[in-house]
Amino acid sequence: MLMKSAITSTYSPTGSRNFFLNLLKKSTTLSHLTQTHAQIILNDFQNDISTITKLTHRLFDLKATSYARHLFLSIPNPDLFLFNVLIKGFSNAHSISLYTHLRKCTHLKPDNFTYAFAIASASTLSDEKEGILLHQHAVVDGYGSDLFVGTAVVDFYLKNWRIDLARKVFDKMPVRDTVSWNSMISGLVRNCCFDDAVWVFERMLKDGGIPLDSTTVAAILPALAELQELTLGMEVQCLAIKLGFHSYVHVLTGFISLYSKCGDIEAAKLLFGEIRRPDLVSYNAMISGYTSNGESECSVRLFKQLLGSGEQVNSSTIVGLIPVFHPFGYLSLTDCIHGFCVKSGILSQPSVSTALTTVYSRLNEIKSARLLFDESFEKTPASWNAMISGYTQNGLTEAAISLFQEMQRSKVIPNPVTVTSILSACAQLGALSLGKWVHSLVKSKNFESNIYVSTALIDMYAKCGGISEARELFDLMVGKNVVTWNAMISGYGLHGQGQDALKLFSEMSHSGVTPNGVTFLSVLYACSHAGLVEEGEKIFQSMIHDYHYKPLPEHYACMVDILGRAGQLEKALKFVKEMPVEPGAAEWGALLGACVIHKDKKIARVASEKLFDLDPESVGYYVLLSNLYSVERNYRLAASVRQNVKKRKLAKTPGCTLIEIGETPHVFTSGDQSHPQASAIYAMLEKLIRKMKEAGFQTEIDTALHDVEEEEKELMINVHSEKLAIAFGLIATDPGTEIRIFKNLRVCVDCHTATKFISKITERVIVVRDANRFHHFKDGLCSCGDYW
């Protein structure tokens, strides 16, 4: 009837336009809009810009983008307002094309809204070059200081990981409103710059003239949750109550997540109970809260309650249910969730398949993780990151690097998370050339301002032998968190530079960054490998009494190692016996290792008996004890220990050594004959051994098998993997260049001594990373001072 009235009635042009504008406003379905459009044509308003602009706007509201595009093409002379509606509505490559058409093919000039909408579209495309060009055009056209444009530019740079440029634009904005502050805070949170987000939030509060809204509060809460800043979160909660935002469902949901991530699940439950009618997002936050606190049974119960209510779950519900943070013991639950996702069709959501890939990786079900990854309908950067990280965390570094290279070939743009994962793999493998290539990628993508990327670079260089490069990067960083300090301190420990580690720890203490358990472990480790007994004891006591940190087994083991390596075995044994907690395999293992170094059979027997009870499946302890008996030439007991290993069917990890020549890794095992240049390598090795013996070298054969001839023992030790790698390095590199090798186990005494002689004979610097630390050999001396 309404449509008939529109057809038969006669209105003035203005009255008819207002009628159609009102009708369009009330239309709620695409069917309504098509009927209204038909009436607009019948009443000859198809070229009325105001009416067509309103119709186009409503079409975009109902996601009828194709219809909107065809309608636009039918207008002979669209005005700027209609162009802006189209550019905003598409929010994709079509928007950029329309903007280009506007500039080049019409007499119209873009305004501040045109630029804001076009730049926002570039954000969705992750097209950095296009967005930068649009920003430049806006500045040239006089909109560089416009609030609306500035906010869009800030958001664009943050979505493209260009935090440095986002800050520059934000700081230069002459006027900032609540929306621009919110964009900056939420963008920093998305980029994992949580400290920076809190700093901007506090700056907004100090500004005074900018009113906070509920979005501001909701935006800062994830940063506080990630930083475990519960006290500050409570202050924000008081502020929300004062401003009247606390009862808003999305704000309460944010606080549920905050308390959950800070471990106060009871407070989260109380807040959830305050919501009269929880929406799906609130349910998702509570389910995730239970799961992240190891209460998967409660999360499953709430999930069933949600399903029972008839509510349609989404991908966030499932991601929250998957036990990513506490996976151990929940393989069966994970399989059930996986099955539910397959049946419901929700597995096609990238966030769901990525979360399942992550949890399977953490459960060491790497084949299931890879199968899921390969079968994913859509591989997002997060999907690639999860699989690369899964390989890295499971020690499958070569697979991680191979997948990263496949990612590059697939033209998927790596982000800071990708870079952090692959740098970790490079650090584990000692792949310095690839690490340097990733560093160049970091520079080209301007990821250097990301604290996690810079920290990963420091860790990579330190673990690949470049401690000076690591320190150079460390000094260039403006903001450093506790992980950054830990990486550098740990690096010094790996290289035996204990005094440098202590000095840096002192600087950290005065910088305002509070050390954590990893910090203390890194400093104690550095003291252990530098023989700094007194300093180590002071750090341990300071940790307990000054910082009120309760030592973990790793800290106690490090103290045992400090005392034991220094030869204070009785004191180390006393320390273990007087521990306030029951000593475990870590402490007794450190004591046994020290006994082998100092050849103390009595205490070794005590430690090994404890270890065989605590950790009977670890072959390493049997090897240490067998080596001790062999050194003492007690071959009967050495054979007895080895026989015990055979009975238990335990296998020793085979030793291997990696050396990179150019960008190609070469891996050697003991007695390896598989290398294409094997003949040349063995010829070089024979030549070296001859020269070493002339210089006074004697092969250390005590730890070799006792039931073979002396000559055969010497031959066995002479072809250890590290010697083969060094011989190849001498063949494949120019005279005078440094050789770097990476051994997966602790370097043996004979190879350590041999490498000292080789460095002297060849006048080469040889850097060896073994399972414990770095050894820098030069002129017949080692940086460890034979203390490893």
PDB file of N, CA and C in Angstrom, residues 139-220:
ATOM      1  N   VAL A 139      48.920  15.162   2.472  1.00  0.00           N
ATOM      2  CA  VAL A 139      49.779  16.250   2.963  1.00  0.00           C
ATOM      3  C   VAL A 139      49.895  17.345   1.902  1.00  0.00           C
ATOM      4  N   VAL A 140      50.131  16.948   0.646  1.00  0.00           N
ATOM      5  CA  VAL A 140      50.265  17.920  -0.461  1.00  0.00           C
ATOM      6  C   VAL A 140      48.976  18.719  -0.635  1.00  0.00           C
ATOM      7  N   ASP A 141      47.815  18.056  -0.471  1.00  0.00           N
ATOM      8  CA  ASP A 141      46.533  18.739  -0.648  1.00  0.00           C
ATOM      9  C   ASP A 141      46.096  19.520   0.582  1.00  0.00           C
ATOM     10  N   GLY A 142      46.954  19.585   1.597  1.00  0.00           N
ATOM     11  CA  GLY A 142      46.670  20.418   2.760  1.00  0.00           C
ATOM     12  C   GLY A 142      45.921  19.746   3.888  1.00  0.00           C
ATOM     13  N   TYR A 143      45.828  18.411   3.865  1.00  0.00           N
ATOM     14  CA  TYR A 143      45.093  17.694   4.913  1.00  0.00           C
ATOM     15  C   TYR A 143      46.018  16.954   5.891  1.00  0.00           C
ATOM     16  N   GLY A 144      47.305  17.292   5.885  1.00  0.00           N
ATOM     17  CA  GLY A 144      48.270  16.615   6.758  1.00  0.00           C
ATOM     18  C   GLY A 144      47.980  16.794   8.231  1.00  0.00           C
ATOM     19  N   SER A 145      47.337  17.925   8.590  1.00  0.00           N
ATOM     20  CA  SER A 145      47.044  18.203  10.003  1.00  0.00           C
ATOM     21  C   SER A 145      45.588  17.926  10.361  1.00  0.00           C
ATOM     22  N   ASP A 146      44.824  17.381   9.407  1.00  0.00           N
ATOM     23  CA  ASP A 146      43.408  17.108   9.664  1.00  0.00           C
ATOM     24  C   ASP A 146      43.243  15.970  10.664  1.00  0.00           C
ATOM     25  N   LEU A 147      42.366  16.141  11.609  1.00  0.00           N
ATOM     26  CA  LEU A 147      42.150  15.145  12.666  1.00  0.00           C
ATOM     27  C   LEU A 147      41.678  13.813  12.087  1.00  0.00           C
ATOM     28  N   PHE A 148      40.696  13.873  11.192  1.00  0.00           N
ATOM     29  CA  PHE A 148      40.107  12.664  10.626  1.00  0.00           C
ATOM     30  C   PHE A 148      41.149  11.890   9.812  1.00  0.00           C
ATOM     31  N   VAL A 149      41.904  12.609   8.980  1.00  0.00           N
ATOM     32  CA  VAL A 149      42.949  11.984   8.159  1.00  0.00           C
ATOM     33  C   VAL A 149      44.069  11.448   9.042  1.00  0.00           C
ATOM     34  N   GLY A 150      44.492  12.240  10.021  1.00  0.00           N
ATOM     35  CA  GLY A 150      45.572  11.830  10.931  1.00  0.00           C
ATOM     36  C   GLY A 150      45.257  10.534  11.656  1.00  0.00           C
ATOM     37  N   THR A 151      44.015  10.406  12.121  1.00  0.00           N
ATOM     38  CA  THR A 151      43.605   9.190  12.835  1.00  0.00           C
ATOM     39  C   THR A 151      43.658   7.976  11.906  1.00  0.00           C
ATOM     40  N   ALA A 152      43.206   8.167  10.652  1.00  0.00           N
ATOM     41  CA  ALA A 152      43.245   7.065   9.674  1.00  0.00           C
ATOM     42  C   ALA A 152      44.682   6.670   9.355  1.00  0.00           C
ATOM     43  N   VAL A 153      45.568   7.663   9.244  1.00  0.00           N
ATOM     44  CA  VAL A 153      46.980   7.393   8.933  1.00  0.00           C
ATOM     45  C   VAL A 153      47.641   6.620  10.076  1.00  0.00           C
ATOM     46  N   VAL A 154      47.378   7.049  11.300  1.00  0.00           N
ATOM     47  CA  VAL A 154      47.930   6.358  12.482  1.00  0.00           C
ATOM     48  C   VAL A 154      47.483   4.900  12.478  1.00  0.00           C
ATOM     49  N   ASP A 155      46.185   4.697  12.235  1.00  0.00           N
ATOM     50  CA  ASP A 155      45.646   3.335  12.217  1.00  0.00           C
ATOM     51  C   ASP A 155      46.283   2.513  11.098  1.00  0.00           C
ATOM     52  N   PHE A 156      46.480   3.135   9.925  1.00  0.00           N
ATOM     53  CA  PHE A 156      47.100   2.450   8.787  1.00  0.00           C
ATOM     54  C   PHE A 156      48.514   1.980   9.130  1.00  0.00           C
ATOM     55  N   TYR A 157      49.334   2.877   9.676  1.00  0.00           N
ATOM     56  CA  TYR A 157      50.719   2.509   9.988  1.00  0.00           C
ATOM     57  C   TYR A 157      50.782   1.427  11.065  1.00  0.00           C
ATOM     58  N   LEU A 158      49.892   1.494  12.034  1.00  0.00           N
ATOM     59  CA  LEU A 158      49.892   0.476  13.085  1.00  0.00           C
ATOM     60  C   LEU A 158      49.477  -0.886  12.526  1.00  0.00           C
ATOM     61  N   LYS A 159      48.558  -0.898  11.574  1.00  0.00           N
ATOM     62  CA  LYS A 159      48.134  -2.174  10.973  1.00  0.00           C
ATOM     63  C   LYS A 159      49.212  -2.754  10.067  1.00  0.00           C
ATOM     64  N   ASN A 160      50.156  -1.919   9.641  1.00  0.00           N
ATOM     65  CA  ASN A 160      51.267  -2.378   8.810  1.00  0.00           C
ATOM     66  C   ASN A 160      52.564  -2.488   9.609  1.00  0.00           C
ATOM     67  N   TRP A 161      52.457  -2.554  10.923  1.00  0.00           N
ATOM     68  CA  TRP A 161      53.594  -2.776  11.820  1.00  0.00           C
ATOM     69  C   TRP A 161      54.604  -1.622  11.786  1.00  0.00           C
ATOM     70  N   ARG A 162      54.205  -0.461  11.266  1.00  0.00           N
ATOM     71  CA  ARG A 162      55.103   0.692  11.199  1.00  0.00           C
ATOM     72  C   ARG A 162      54.866   1.586  12.420  1.00  0.00           C
ATOM     73  N   ILE A 163      55.254   1.072  13.557  1.00  0.00           N
ATOM     74  CA  ILE A 163      54.998   1.758  14.821  1.00  0.00           C
ATOM     75  C   ILE A 163      55.713   3.098  14.876  1.00  0.00           C
ATOM     76  N   ASP A 164      56.931   3.139  14.325  1.00  0.00           N
ATOM     77  CA  ASP A 164      57.708   4.374  14.353  1.00  0.00           C
ATOM     78  C   ASP A 164      56.991   5.500  13.611  1.00  0.00           C
ATOM     79  N   LEU A 165      56.446   5.200  12.426  1.00  0.00           N
ATOM     80  CA  LEU A 165      55.750   6.216  11.642  1.00  0.00           C
ATOM     81  C   LEU A 165      54.420   6.597  12.292  1.00  0.00           C
ATOM     82  N   ALA A 166      53.739   5.613  12.884  1.00  0.00           N
ATOM     83  CA  ALA A 166      52.474   5.906  13.577  1.00  0.00           C
ATOM     84  C   ALA A 166      52.709   6.901  14.716  1.00  0.00           C
ATOM     85  N   ARG A 167      53.784   6.680  15.467  1.00  0.00           N
ATOM     86  CA  ARG A 167      54.109   7.594  16.580  1.00  0.00           C
ATOM     87  C   ARG A 167      54.410   9.006  16.078  1.00  0.00           C
ATOM     88  N   LYS A 168      55.169   9.080  14.976  1.00  0.00           N
ATOM     89  CA  LYS A 168      55.530  10.394  14.426  1.00  0.00           C
ATOM     90  C   LYS A 168      54.282  11.175  14.029  1.00  0.00           C
ATOM     91  N   VAL A 169      53.380  10.507  13.308  1.00  0.00           N
ATOM     92  CA  VAL A 169      52.148  11.161  12.859  1.00  0.00           C
ATOM     93  C   VAL A 169      51.301  11.564  14.062  1.00  0.00           C
ATOM     94  N   PHE A 170      51.164  10.651  15.021  1.00  0.00           N
ATOM     95  CA  PHE A 170      50.337  10.915  16.214  1.00  0.00           C
ATOM     96  C   PHE A 170      50.891  12.109  17.004  1.00  0.00           C
ATOM     97  N   ASP A 171      52.204  12.119  17.195  1.00  0.00           N
ATOM     98  CA  ASP A 171      52.817  13.197  17.990  1.00  0.00           C
ATOM     99  C   ASP A 171      52.718  14.555  17.307  1.00  0.00           C
ATOM    100  N   LYS A 172      52.667  14.560  15.953  1.00  0.00           N
ATOM    101  CA  LYS A 172      52.606  15.831  15.215  1.00  0.00           C
ATOM    102  C   LYS A 172      51.174  16.330  15.006  1.00  0.00           C
ATOM    103  N   MET A 173      50.189  15.524  15.380  1.00  0.00           N
ATOM    104  CA  MET A 173      48.788  15.955  15.206  1.00  0.00           C
ATOM    105  C   MET A 173      48.511  17.150  16.119  1.00  0.00           C
ATOM    106  N   PRO A 174      48.089  18.283  15.557  1.00  0.00           N
ATOM    107  CA  PRO A 174      47.846  19.472  16.387  1.00  0.00           C
ATOM    108  C   PRO A 174      46.665  19.294  17.336  1.00  0.00           C
ATOM    109  N   VAL A 175      45.690  18.500  16.893  1.00  0.00           N
ATOM    110  CA  VAL A 175      44.508  18.223  17.721  1.00  0.00           C
ATOM    111  C   VAL A 175      44.276  16.717  17.720  1.00  0.00           C
ATOM    112  N   ARG A 176      44.013  16.176  18.909  1.00  0.00           N
ATOM    113  CA  ARG A 176      43.712  14.753  19.030  1.00  0.00           C
ATOM    114  C   ARG A 176      42.429  14.594  19.823  1.00  0.00           C
ATOM    115  N   ASP A 177      41.532  13.779  19.315  1.00  0.00           N
ATOM    116  CA  ASP A 177      40.294  13.518  20.058  1.00  0.00           C
ATOM    117  C   ASP A 177      40.338  12.123  20.669  1.00  0.00           C
ATOM    118  N   THR A 178      39.255  11.733  21.300  1.00  0.00           N
ATOM    119  CA  THR A 178      39.192  10.422  21.964  1.00  0.00           C
ATOM    120  C   THR A 178      39.435   9.286  20.970  1.00  0.00           C
ATOM    121  N   VAL A 179      38.874   9.412  19.767  1.00  0.00           N
ATOM    122  CA  VAL A 179      39.017   8.352  18.758  1.00  0.00           C
ATOM    123  C   VAL A 179      40.479   8.169  18.359  1.00  0.00           C
ATOM    124  N   SER A 180      41.206   9.283  18.184  1.00  0.00           N
ATOM    125  CA  SER A 180      42.613   9.169  17.775  1.00  0.00           C
ATOM    126  C   SER A 180      43.460   8.545  18.889  1.00  0.00           C
ATOM    127  N   TRP A 181      43.192   8.918  20.142  1.00  0.00           N
ATOM    128  CA  TRP A 181      43.894   8.293  21.269  1.00  0.00           C
ATOM    129  C   TRP A 181      43.578   6.797  21.328  1.00  0.00           C
ATOM    130  N   ASN A 182      42.306   6.462  21.156  1.00  0.00           N
ATOM    131  CA  ASN A 182      41.901   5.054  21.188  1.00  0.00           C
ATOM    132  C   ASN A 182      42.567   4.248  20.084  1.00  0.00           C
ATOM    133  N   SER A 183      42.671   4.862  18.883  1.00  0.00           N
ATOM    134  CA  SER A 183      43.328   4.179  17.753  1.00  0.00           C
ATOM    135  C   SER A 183      44.781   3.874  18.082  1.00  0.00           C
ATOM    136  N   MET A 184      45.446   4.844  18.707  1.00  0.00           N
ATOM    137  CA  MET A 184      46.860   4.655  19.060  1.00  0.00           C
ATOM    138  C   MET A 184      47.024   3.551  20.102  1.00  0.00           C
ATOM    139  N   ILE A 185      46.183   3.571  21.117  1.00  0.00           N
ATOM    140  CA  ILE A 185      46.282   2.570  22.199  1.00  0.00           C
ATOM    141  C   ILE A 185      45.984   1.171  21.663  1.00  0.00           C
ATOM    142  N   SER A 186      44.859   1.023  20.943  1.00  0.00           N
ATOM    143  CA  SER A 186      44.478  -0.309  20.446  1.00  0.00           C
ATOM    144  C   SER A 186      45.479  -0.818  19.407  1.00  0.00           C
ATOM    145  N   GLY A 187      46.029   0.100  18.586  1.00  0.00           N
ATOM    146  CA  GLY A 187      47.026  -0.303  17.592  1.00  0.00           C
ATOM    147  C   GLY A 187      48.307  -0.800  18.221  1.00  0.00           C
ATOM    148  N   LEU A 188      48.755  -0.144  19.279  1.00  0.00           N
ATOM    149  CA  LEU A 188      49.960  -0.591  19.993  1.00  0.00           C
ATOM    150  C   LEU A 188      49.724  -1.951  20.640  1.00  0.00           C
ATOM    151  N   VAL A 189      48.512  -2.158  21.155  1.00  0.00           N
ATOM    152  CA  VAL A 189      48.179  -3.460  21.743  1.00  0.00           C
ATOM    153  C   VAL A 189      48.227  -4.545  20.672  1.00  0.00           C
ATOM    154  N   ARG A 190      47.671  -4.266  19.482  1.00  0.00           N
ATOM    155  CA  ARG A 190      47.704  -5.240  18.380  1.00  0.00           C
ATOM    156  C   ARG A 190      49.128  -5.594  17.996  1.00  0.00           C
ATOM    157  N   ASN A 191      50.035  -4.622  18.134  1.00  0.00           N
ATOM    158  CA  ASN A 191      51.435  -4.841  17.782  1.00  0.00           C
ATOM    159  C   ASN A 191      52.256  -5.388  18.953  1.00  0.00           C
ATOM    160  N   CYS A 192      51.560  -5.782  20.022  1.00  0.00           N
ATOM    161  CA  CYS A 192      52.216  -6.354  21.217  1.00  0.00           C
ATOM    162  C   CYS A 192      53.144  -5.353  21.909  1.00  0.00           C
ATOM    163  N   CYS A 193      52.942  -4.066  21.664  1.00  0.00           N
ATOM    164  CA  CYS A 193      53.730  -3.019  22.353  1.00  0.00           C
ATOM    165  C   CYS A 193      52.960  -2.598  23.602  1.00  0.00           C
ATOM    166  N   PHE A 194      52.869  -3.515  24.561  1.00  0.00           N
ATOM    167  CA  PHE A 194      51.989  -3.319  25.700  1.00  0.00           C
ATOM    168  C   PHE A 194      52.463  -2.192  26.627  1.00  0.00           C
ATOM    169  N   ASP A 195      53.764  -2.127  26.868  1.00  0.00           N
ATOM    170  CA  ASP A 195      54.300  -1.039  27.705  1.00  0.00           C
ATOM    171  C   ASP A 195      54.018   0.317  27.075  1.00  0.00           C
ATOM    172  N   ASP A 196      54.202   0.397  25.764  1.00  0.00           N
ATOM    173  CA  ASP A 196      53.953   1.654  25.050  1.00  0.00           C
ATOM    174  C   ASP A 196      52.478   2.033  25.119  1.00  0.00           C
ATOM    175  N   ALA A 197      51.598   1.030  25.009  1.00  0.00           N
ATOM    176  CA  ALA A 197      50.158   1.288  25.079  1.00  0.00           C
ATOM    177  C   ALA A 197      49.785   1.879  26.439  1.00  0.00           C
ATOM    178  N   VAL A 198      50.363   1.323  27.505  1.00  0.00           N
ATOM    179  CA  VAL A 198      50.094   1.833  28.860  1.00  0.00           C
ATOM    180  C   VAL A 198      50.618   3.258  28.999  1.00  0.00           C
ATOM    181  N   TRP A 199      51.805   3.516  28.424  1.00  0.00           N
ATOM    182  CA  TRP A 199      52.395   4.855  28.489  1.00  0.00           C
ATOM    183  C   TRP A 199      51.489   5.871  27.782  1.00  0.00           C
ATOM    184  N   VAL A 200      50.955   5.512  26.620  1.00  0.00           N
ATOM    185  CA  VAL A 200      50.053   6.409  25.873  1.00  0.00           C
ATOM    186  C   VAL A 200      48.761   6.627  26.663  1.00  0.00           C
ATOM    187  N   PHE A 201      48.240   5.569  27.280  1.00  0.00           N
ATOM    188  CA  PHE A 201      47.033   5.685  28.100  1.00  0.00           C
ATOM    189  C   PHE A 201      47.257   6.659  29.260  1.00  0.00           C
ATOM    190  N   GLU A 202      48.398   6.516  29.937  1.00  0.00           N
ATOM    191  CA  GLU A 202      48.713   7.416  31.063  1.00  0.00           C
ATOM    192  C   GLU A 202      48.896   8.848  30.580  1.00  0.00           C
ATOM    193  N   ARG A 203      49.488   8.983  29.394  1.00  0.00           N
ATOM    194  CA  ARG A 203      49.663  10.313  28.798  1.00  0.00           C
ATOM    195  C   ARG A 203      48.300  10.940  28.480  1.00  0.00           C
ATOM    196  N   MET A 204      47.365  10.130  28.026  1.00  0.00           N
ATOM    197  CA  MET A 204      46.010  10.612  27.737  1.00  0.00           C
ATOM    198  C   MET A 204      45.332  11.115  29.014  1.00  0.00           C
ATOM    199  N   LEU A 205      45.538  10.372  30.099  1.00  0.00           N
ATOM    200  CA  LEU A 205      44.962  10.779  31.383  1.00  0.00           C
ATOM    201  C   LEU A 205      45.554  12.105  31.859  1.00  0.00           C
ATOM    202  N   LYS A 206      46.876  12.243  31.682  1.00  0.00           N
ATOM    203  CA  LYS A 206      47.550  13.473  32.130  1.00  0.00           C
ATOM    204  C   LYS A 206      47.146  14.675  31.293  1.00  0.00           C
ATOM    205  N   ASP A 207      46.812  14.403  30.013  1.00  0.00           N
ATOM    206  CA  ASP A 207      46.412  15.498  29.124  1.00  0.00           C
ATOM    207  C   ASP A 207      45.221  16.260  29.703  1.00  0.00           C
ATOM    208  N   GLY A 208      44.297  15.502  30.311  1.00  0.00           N
ATOM    209  CA  GLY A 208      43.202  16.130  31.048  1.00  0.00           C
ATOM    210  C   GLY A 208      42.048  16.598  30.193  1.00  0.00           C
ATOM    211  N   GLY A 209      42.327  17.188  29.044  1.00  0.00           N
ATOM    212  CA  GLY A 209      41.262  17.752  28.223  1.00  0.00           C
ATOM    213  C   GLY A 209      40.543  16.745  27.360  1.00  0.00           C
ATOM    214  N   ILE A 210      41.046  15.516  27.274  1.00  0.00           N
ATOM    215  CA  ILE A 210      40.443  14.494  26.406  1.00  0.00           C
ATOM    216  C   ILE A 210      39.595  13.542  27.240  1.00  0.00           C
ATOM    217  N   PRO A 211      38.298  13.477  26.968  1.00  0.00           N
ATOM    218  CA  PRO A 211      37.445  12.568  27.751  1.00  0.00           C
ATOM    219  C   PRO A 211      37.672  11.107  27.362  1.00  0.00           C
ATOM    220  N   LEU A 212      37.746  10.249  28.352  1.00  0.00           N
ATOM    221  CA  LEU A 212      37.835   8.821  28.101  1.00  0.00           C
ATOM    222  C   LEU A 212      36.438   8.297  27.809  1.00  0.00           C
ATOM    223  N   ASP A 213      36.339   7.283  26.971  1.00  0.00           N
ATOM    224  CA  ASP A 213      35.062   6.600  26.786  1.00  0.00           C
ATOM    225  C   ASP A 213      35.237   5.118  27.084  1.00  0.00           C
ATOM    226  N   SER A 214      34.192   4.372  26.926  1.00  0.00           N
ATOM    227  CA  SER A 214      34.258   2.943  27.266  1.00  0.00           C
ATOM    228  C   SER A 214      35.228   2.202  26.357  1.00  0.00           C
ATOM    229  N   THR A 215      35.399   2.693  25.115  1.00  0.00           N
ATOM    230  CA  THR A 215      36.348   2.068  24.187  1.00  0.00           C
ATOM    231  C   THR A 215      37.778   2.222  24.680  1.00  0.00           C
ATOM    232  N   THR A 216      38.086   3.382  25.268  1.00  0.00           N
ATOM    233  CA  THR A 216      39.432   3.614  25.820  1.00  0.00           C
ATOM    234  C   THR A 216      39.743   2.577  26.888  1.00  0.00           C
ATOM    235  N   VAL A 217      38.790   2.395  27.798  1.00  0.00           N
ATOM    236  CA  VAL A 217      38.977   1.436  28.898  1.00  0.00           C
ATOM    237  C   VAL A 217      39.140   0.025  28.337  1.00  0.00           C
ATOM    238  N   ALA A 218      38.255  -0.353  27.415  1.00  0.00           N
ATOM    239  CA  ALA A 218      38.317  -1.705  26.839  1.00  0.00           C
ATOM    240  C   ALA A 218      39.617  -1.921  26.061  1.00  0.00           C
ATOM    241  N   ALA A 219      40.140  -0.850  25.430  1.00  0.00           N
ATOM    242  CA  ALA A 219      41.358  -0.973  24.610  1.00  0.00           C
ATOM    243  C   ALA A 219      42.603  -1.214  25.454  1.00  0.00           C
ATOM    244  N   ILE A 220      42.682  -0.608  26.641  1.00  0.00           N
ATOM    245  CA  ILE A 220      43.907  -0.716  27.450  1.00  0.00           C
ATOM    246  C   ILE A 220      43.957  -2.011  28.259  1.00  0.00           C
TER     247      ILE A 220
END
